[in-house]
mmCIF file of C-alpha atoms in Angstrom:
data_model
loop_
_atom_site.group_PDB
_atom_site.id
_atom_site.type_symbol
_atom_site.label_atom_id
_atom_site.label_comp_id
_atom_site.label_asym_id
_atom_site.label_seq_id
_atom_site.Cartn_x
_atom_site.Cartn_y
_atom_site.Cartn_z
ATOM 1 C CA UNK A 1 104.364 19.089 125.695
ATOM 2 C CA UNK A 2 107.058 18.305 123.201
ATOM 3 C CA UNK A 3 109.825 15.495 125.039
ATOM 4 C CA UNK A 4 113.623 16.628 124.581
ATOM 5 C CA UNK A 5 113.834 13.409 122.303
ATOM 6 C CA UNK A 6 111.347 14.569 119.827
ATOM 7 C CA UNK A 7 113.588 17.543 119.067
ATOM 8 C CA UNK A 8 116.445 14.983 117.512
ATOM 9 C CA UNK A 9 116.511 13.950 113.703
ATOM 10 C CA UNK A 10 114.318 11.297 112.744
ATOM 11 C CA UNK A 11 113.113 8.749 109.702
ATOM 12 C CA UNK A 12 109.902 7.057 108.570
ATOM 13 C CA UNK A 13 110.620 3.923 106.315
ATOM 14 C CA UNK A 14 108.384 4.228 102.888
ATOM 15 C CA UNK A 15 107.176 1.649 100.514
ATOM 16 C CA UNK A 16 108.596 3.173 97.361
ATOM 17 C CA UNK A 17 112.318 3.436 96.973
ATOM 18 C CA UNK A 18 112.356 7.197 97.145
ATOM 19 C CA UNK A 19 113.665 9.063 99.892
ATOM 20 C CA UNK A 20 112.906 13.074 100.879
ATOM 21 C CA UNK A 21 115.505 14.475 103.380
ATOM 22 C CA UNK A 22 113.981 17.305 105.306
ATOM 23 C CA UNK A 23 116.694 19.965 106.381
ATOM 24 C CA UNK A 24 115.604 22.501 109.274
ATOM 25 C CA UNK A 25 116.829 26.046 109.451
ATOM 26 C CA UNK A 26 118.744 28.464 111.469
ATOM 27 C CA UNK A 27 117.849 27.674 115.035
ATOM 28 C CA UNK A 28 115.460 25.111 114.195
ATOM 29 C CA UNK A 29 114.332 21.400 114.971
ATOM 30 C CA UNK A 30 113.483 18.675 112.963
ATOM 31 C CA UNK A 31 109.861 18.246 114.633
ATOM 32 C CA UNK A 32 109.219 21.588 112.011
ATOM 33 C CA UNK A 33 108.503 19.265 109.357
ATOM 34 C CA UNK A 34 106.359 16.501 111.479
ATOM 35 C CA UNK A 35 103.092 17.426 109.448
ATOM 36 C CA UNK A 36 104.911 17.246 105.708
ATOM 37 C CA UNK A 37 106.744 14.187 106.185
ATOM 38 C CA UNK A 38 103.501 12.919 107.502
ATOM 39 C CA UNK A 39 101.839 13.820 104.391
ATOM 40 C CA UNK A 40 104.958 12.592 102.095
ATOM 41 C CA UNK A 41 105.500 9.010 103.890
ATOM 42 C CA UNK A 42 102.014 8.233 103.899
ATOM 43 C CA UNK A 43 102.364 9.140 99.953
ATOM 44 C CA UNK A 44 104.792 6.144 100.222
ATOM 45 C CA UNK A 45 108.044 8.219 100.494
ATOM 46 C CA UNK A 46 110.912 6.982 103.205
ATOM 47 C CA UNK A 47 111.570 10.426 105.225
ATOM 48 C CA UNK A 48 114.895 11.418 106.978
ATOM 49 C CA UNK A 49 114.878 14.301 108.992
ATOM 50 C CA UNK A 50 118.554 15.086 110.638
ATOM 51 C CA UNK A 51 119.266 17.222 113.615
ATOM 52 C CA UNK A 52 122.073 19.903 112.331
ATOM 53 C CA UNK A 53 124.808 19.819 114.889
ATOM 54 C CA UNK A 54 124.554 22.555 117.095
ATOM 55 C CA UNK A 55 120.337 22.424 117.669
ATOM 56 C CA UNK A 56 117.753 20.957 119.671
ATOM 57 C CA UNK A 57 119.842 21.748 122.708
ATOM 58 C CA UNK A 58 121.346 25.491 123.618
ATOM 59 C CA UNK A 59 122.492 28.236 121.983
ATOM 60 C CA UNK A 60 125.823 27.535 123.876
ATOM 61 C CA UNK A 61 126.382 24.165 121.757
ATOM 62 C CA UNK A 62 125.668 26.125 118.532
ATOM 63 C CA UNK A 63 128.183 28.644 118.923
ATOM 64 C CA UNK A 64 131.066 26.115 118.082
ATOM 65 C CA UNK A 65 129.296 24.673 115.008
ATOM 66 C CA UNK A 66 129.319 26.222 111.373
ATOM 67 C CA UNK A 67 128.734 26.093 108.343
ATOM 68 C CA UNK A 68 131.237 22.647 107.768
ATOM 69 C CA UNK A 69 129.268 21.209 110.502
ATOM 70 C CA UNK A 70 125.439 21.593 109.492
ATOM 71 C CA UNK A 71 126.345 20.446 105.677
ATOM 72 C CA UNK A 72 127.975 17.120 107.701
ATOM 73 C CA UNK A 73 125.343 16.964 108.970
ATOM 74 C CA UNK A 74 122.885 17.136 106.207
ATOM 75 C CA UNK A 75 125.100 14.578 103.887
ATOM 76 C CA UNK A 76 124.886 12.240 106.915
ATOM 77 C CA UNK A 77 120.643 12.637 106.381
ATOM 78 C CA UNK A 78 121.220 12.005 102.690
ATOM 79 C CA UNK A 79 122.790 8.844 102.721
ATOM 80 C CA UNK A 80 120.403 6.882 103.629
ATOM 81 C CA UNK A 81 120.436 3.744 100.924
ATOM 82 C CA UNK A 82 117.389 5.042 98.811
ATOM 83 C CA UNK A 83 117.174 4.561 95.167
ATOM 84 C CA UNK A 84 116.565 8.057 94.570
ATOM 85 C CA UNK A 85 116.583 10.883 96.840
ATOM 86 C CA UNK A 86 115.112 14.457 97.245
ATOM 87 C CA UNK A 87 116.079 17.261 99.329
ATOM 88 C CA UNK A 88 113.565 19.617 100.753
ATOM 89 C CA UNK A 89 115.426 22.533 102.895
ATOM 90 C CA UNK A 90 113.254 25.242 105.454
ATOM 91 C CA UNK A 91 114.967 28.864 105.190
ATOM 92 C CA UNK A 92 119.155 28.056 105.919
ATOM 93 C CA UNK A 93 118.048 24.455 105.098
ATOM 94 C CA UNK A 94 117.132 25.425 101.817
ATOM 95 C CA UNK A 95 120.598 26.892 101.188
ATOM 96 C CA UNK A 96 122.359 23.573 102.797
ATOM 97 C CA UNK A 97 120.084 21.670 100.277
ATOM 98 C CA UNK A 98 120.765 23.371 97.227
ATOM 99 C CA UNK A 99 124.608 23.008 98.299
ATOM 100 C CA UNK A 100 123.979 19.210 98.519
ATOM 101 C CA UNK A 101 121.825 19.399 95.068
ATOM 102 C CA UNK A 102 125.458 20.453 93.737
ATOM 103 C CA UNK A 103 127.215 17.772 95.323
ATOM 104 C CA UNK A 104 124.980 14.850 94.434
ATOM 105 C CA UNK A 105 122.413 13.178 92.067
ATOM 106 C CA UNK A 106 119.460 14.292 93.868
ATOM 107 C CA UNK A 107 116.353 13.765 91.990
ATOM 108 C CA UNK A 108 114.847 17.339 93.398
ATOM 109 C CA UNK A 109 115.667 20.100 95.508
ATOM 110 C CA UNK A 110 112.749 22.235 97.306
ATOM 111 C CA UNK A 111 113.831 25.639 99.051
ATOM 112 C CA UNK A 112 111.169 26.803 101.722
ATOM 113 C CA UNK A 113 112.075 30.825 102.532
ATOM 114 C CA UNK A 114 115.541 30.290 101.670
ATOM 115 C CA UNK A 115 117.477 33.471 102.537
ATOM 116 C CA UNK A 116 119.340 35.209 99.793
ATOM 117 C CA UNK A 117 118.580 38.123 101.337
ATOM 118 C CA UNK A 118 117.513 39.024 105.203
ATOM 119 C CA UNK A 119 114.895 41.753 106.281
ATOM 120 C CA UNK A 120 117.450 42.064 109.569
ATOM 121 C CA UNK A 121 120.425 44.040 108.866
ATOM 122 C CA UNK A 122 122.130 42.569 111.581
ATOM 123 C CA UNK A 123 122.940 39.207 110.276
ATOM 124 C CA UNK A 124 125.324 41.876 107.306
ATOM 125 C CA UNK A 125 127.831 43.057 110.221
ATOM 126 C CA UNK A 126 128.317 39.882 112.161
ATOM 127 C CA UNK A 127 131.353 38.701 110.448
ATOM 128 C CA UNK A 128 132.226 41.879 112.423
ATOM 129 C CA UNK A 129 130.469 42.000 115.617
ATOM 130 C CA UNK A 130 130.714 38.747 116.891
ATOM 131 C CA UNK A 131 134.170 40.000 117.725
ATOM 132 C CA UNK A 132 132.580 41.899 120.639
ATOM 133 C CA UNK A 133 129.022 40.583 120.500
ATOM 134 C CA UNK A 134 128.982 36.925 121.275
ATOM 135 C CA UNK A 135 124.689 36.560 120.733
ATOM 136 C CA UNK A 136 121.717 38.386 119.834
ATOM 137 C CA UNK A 137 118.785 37.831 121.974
ATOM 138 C CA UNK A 138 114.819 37.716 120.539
ATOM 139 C CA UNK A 139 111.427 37.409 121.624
ATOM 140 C CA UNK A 140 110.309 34.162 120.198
ATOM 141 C CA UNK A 141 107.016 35.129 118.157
ATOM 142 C CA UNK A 142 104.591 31.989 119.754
ATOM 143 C CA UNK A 143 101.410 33.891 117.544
ATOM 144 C CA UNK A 144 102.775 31.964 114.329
ATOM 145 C CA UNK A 145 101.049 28.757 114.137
ATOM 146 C CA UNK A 146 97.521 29.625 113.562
ATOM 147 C CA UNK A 147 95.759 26.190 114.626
ATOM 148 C CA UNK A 148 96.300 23.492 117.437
ATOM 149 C CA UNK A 149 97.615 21.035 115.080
ATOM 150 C CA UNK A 150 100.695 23.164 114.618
ATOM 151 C CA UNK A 151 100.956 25.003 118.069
ATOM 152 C CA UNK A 152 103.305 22.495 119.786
ATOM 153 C CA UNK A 153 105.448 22.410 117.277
ATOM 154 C CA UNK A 154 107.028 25.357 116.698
ATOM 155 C CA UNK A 155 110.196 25.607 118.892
ATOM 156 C CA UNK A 156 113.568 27.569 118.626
ATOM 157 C CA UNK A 157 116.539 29.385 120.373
ATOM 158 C CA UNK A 158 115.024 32.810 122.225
ATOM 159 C CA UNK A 159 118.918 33.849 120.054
ATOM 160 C CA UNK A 160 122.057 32.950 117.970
ATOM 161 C CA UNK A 161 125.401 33.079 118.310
ATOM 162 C CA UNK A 162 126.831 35.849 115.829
ATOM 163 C CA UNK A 163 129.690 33.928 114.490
ATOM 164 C CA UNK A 164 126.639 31.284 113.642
ATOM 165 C CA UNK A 165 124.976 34.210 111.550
ATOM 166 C CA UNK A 166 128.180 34.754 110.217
ATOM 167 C CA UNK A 167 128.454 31.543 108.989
ATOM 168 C CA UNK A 168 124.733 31.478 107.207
ATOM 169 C CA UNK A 169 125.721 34.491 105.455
ATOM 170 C CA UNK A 170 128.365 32.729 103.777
ATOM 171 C CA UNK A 171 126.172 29.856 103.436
ATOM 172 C CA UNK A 172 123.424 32.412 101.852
ATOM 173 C CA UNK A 173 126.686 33.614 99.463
ATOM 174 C CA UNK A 174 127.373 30.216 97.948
ATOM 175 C CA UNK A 175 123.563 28.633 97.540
ATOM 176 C CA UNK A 176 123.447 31.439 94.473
ATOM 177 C CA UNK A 177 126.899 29.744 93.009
ATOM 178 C CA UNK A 178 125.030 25.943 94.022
ATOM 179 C CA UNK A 179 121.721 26.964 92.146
ATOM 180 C CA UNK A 180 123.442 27.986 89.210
ATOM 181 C CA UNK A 181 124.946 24.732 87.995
ATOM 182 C CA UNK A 182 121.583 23.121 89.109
ATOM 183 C CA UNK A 183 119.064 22.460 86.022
ATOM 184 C CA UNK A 184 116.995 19.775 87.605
ATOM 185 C CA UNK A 185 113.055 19.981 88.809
ATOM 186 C CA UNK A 186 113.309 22.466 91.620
ATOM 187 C CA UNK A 187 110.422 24.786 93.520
ATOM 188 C CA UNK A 188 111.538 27.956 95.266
ATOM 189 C CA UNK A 189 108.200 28.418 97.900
ATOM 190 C CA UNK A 190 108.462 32.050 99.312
ATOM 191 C CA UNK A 191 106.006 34.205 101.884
ATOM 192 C CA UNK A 192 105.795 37.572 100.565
ATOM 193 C CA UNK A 193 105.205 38.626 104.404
ATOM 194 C CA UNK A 194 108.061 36.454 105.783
ATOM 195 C CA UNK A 195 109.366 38.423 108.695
ATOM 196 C CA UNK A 196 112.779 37.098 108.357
ATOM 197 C CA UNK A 197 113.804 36.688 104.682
ATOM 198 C CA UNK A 198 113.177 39.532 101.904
ATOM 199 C CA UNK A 199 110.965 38.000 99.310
ATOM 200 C CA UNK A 200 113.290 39.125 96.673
ATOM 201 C CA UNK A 201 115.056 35.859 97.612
ATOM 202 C CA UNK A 202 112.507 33.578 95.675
ATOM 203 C CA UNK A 203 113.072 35.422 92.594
ATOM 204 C CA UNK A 204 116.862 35.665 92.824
ATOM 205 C CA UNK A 205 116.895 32.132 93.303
ATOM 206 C CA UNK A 206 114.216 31.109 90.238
ATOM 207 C CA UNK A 207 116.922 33.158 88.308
ATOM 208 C CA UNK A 208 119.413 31.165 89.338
ATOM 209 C CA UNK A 209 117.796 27.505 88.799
ATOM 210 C CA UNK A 210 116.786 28.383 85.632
ATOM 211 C CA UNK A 211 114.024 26.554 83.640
ATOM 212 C CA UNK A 212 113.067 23.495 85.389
ATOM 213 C CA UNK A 213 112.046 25.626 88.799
ATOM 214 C CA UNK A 214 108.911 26.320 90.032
ATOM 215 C CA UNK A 215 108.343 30.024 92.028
ATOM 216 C CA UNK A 216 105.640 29.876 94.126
ATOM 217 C CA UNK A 217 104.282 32.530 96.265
ATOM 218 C CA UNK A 218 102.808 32.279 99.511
ATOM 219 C CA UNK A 219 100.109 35.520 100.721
ATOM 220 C CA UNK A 220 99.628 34.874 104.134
ATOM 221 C CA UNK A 221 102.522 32.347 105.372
ATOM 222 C CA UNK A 222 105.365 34.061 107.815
ATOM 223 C CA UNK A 223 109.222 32.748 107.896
ATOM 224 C CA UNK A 224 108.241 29.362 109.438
ATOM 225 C CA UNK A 225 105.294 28.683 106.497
ATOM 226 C CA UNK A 226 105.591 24.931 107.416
ATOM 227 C CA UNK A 227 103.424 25.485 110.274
ATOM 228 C CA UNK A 228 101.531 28.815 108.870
ATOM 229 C CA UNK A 229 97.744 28.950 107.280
ATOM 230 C CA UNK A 230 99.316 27.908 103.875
ATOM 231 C CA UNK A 231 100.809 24.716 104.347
ATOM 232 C CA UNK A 232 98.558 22.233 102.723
ATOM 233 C CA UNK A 233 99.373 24.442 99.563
ATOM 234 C CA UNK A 234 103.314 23.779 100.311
ATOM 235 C CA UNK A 235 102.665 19.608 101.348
ATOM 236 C CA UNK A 236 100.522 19.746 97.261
ATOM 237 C CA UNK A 237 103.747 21.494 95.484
ATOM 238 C CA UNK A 238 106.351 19.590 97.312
ATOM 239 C CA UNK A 239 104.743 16.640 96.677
ATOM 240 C CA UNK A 240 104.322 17.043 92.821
ATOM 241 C CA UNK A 241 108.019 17.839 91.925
ATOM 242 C CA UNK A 242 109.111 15.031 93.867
ATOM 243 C CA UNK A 243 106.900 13.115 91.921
ATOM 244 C CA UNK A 244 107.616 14.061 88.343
ATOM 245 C CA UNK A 245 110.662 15.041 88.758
#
C-alpha cells in the first residue's frame, strides 16, 4: 500500500557534491524513480525528485496546470545548492529536462521515452478537442511491472485533461529546439515496444543532441521502462554519463 505522502517530491542527501534531479512524466509520481535514485544515492549522488504541479492528487487539479507550471516546477527541483547537477527526465520529463538542459549549466541530461512523437493520435487534435472534450479516460495497464519489487509502484491518473495533452505537445515541439543547442554528455534510452511513444523519438532526438549522446535501445521495456524487465540496464547507463560527464 503506497501512503498519499509517498506520492509527493522527495530528496536523499549524498556524500559527493553532485546532484541528479529526477523529473516524472505525464500523469506520473515521483515514487516512479524510487529504485534509480536508490541505486544513484547509494553511488553517493544527492537525489531530488519534485512533484510537477498538477499530480499525485486528481485529474481535476491537473487540468489548470501547464506547461509554465511543470517547468516551475522542475527549476524549483534543480536548485537545490549542489556543485554540479544532472537532470534525468521519464517520457514528458525528459522533454521538461532537456528544456532545463537549455536553461542551465547542467552537467548531463538523460531522456527516458521522451515523446517526440506519440503512437496515440489523439494527443495531435487536442489543441482542438479540449474545446468540447474536457478528458480522455483509460484503463490503467497494472500488467507492467513484471516483479514485486516494482508492483507497488507504478501509479497514475485512470485519464488527462486534454488541454494538459495540449500543453505536452507543445512541450514535445520545443524539446527538439532545446536539444539542438545542447552539446553536452546526454543518453536518449528508448523501448522499441513502448506503447505510448513511437520509437522514432530516440533517434530524432540523438539527431538533435548531436555527438556527445548516447542512443540506447531497450527490447523488452514498455512506456514506464523504470519499472519494466530492463531497468538495471537503464540504473548502469544513467549512472555512467553522470559520471564522466
Amino acid at each position: 500500500m503506497i501512503a498519499s505522502s509517498e506520492l509527493e517530491g522527495f530528496r536523499l542527501d549524498g556524500t559527493n557534491g553532485e546532484a541528479v534531479v529526477l523529473i516524472h512524466g505525464f500523469t506520473g509520481v515521483p515514487i516512479h524513480f524510487r529504485l534509480l535514485a536508490r541505486f544513484l544515492n547509494d553511488h553517493g549522488y544527492t537525489v531530488v525528485a519534485p512533484l510537477l504541479a498538477g499530480h499525485g492528487t486528481s485529474i481535476d487539479d491537473m487540468a489548470g496546470t501547464g506547461a509554465s507550471d511543470w517547468m516551475a516546477s522542475a527549476r524549483a527541483g534543480a536548485d537545490c545548492d549542489a556543485e554540479r547537477i544532472h537532470l534525468v527526465g521519464l517520457s514528458m520529463g525528459g522533454l521538461l529536462a532537456l528544456q532545463l538542459a537549455s536553461e542551465t549549466a547542467a552537467a548531463s541530461v538523460t531522456t527516458i521515452n521522451a515523446p517526440i512523437r506519440f503512437r496515440d493520435r489523439q494527443i495531435y487534435i487536442t489543441p482542438i478537442v479540449h474545446r468540447f472534450m474536457p478528458r480522455i479516460r483509460r484503463t490503467v495497464d497494472t500488467s507492467i511491472p513484471f516483479d514485486r519489487e516494482a508492483a507497488g509502484l507504478w501509479i497514475t491518473y485512470d485519464g488527462f485533461p486534454t488541454r494538459a495533452a495540449a500543453e505536452m505537445l507543445k512541450l514535445s515541439r520545443r524539446a527538439i529546439k532545446s536539444a539542438k543547442r545542447l552539446r553536452r554528455p546526454s543518453l536518449i534510452v528508448q523501448s522499441l515496444v513502448d506503447e505510448a511513444v513511437d520509437p522514432h523519438s530516440g533517434e530524432r532526438l540523438r539527431r538533435a543532441l548531436g555527438p556527445r549522446c548516447r542512443l540506447l535501445w531497450l527490447n523488452r521495456s514498455r512506456h514506464n521502462a523504470l519499472l519494466d524487465v530492463e531497468r538495471d540496464i537503464i540504473h548502469a547507463a544513467v549512472l555512467d554519463v553522470i559520471s564522466h560527464a
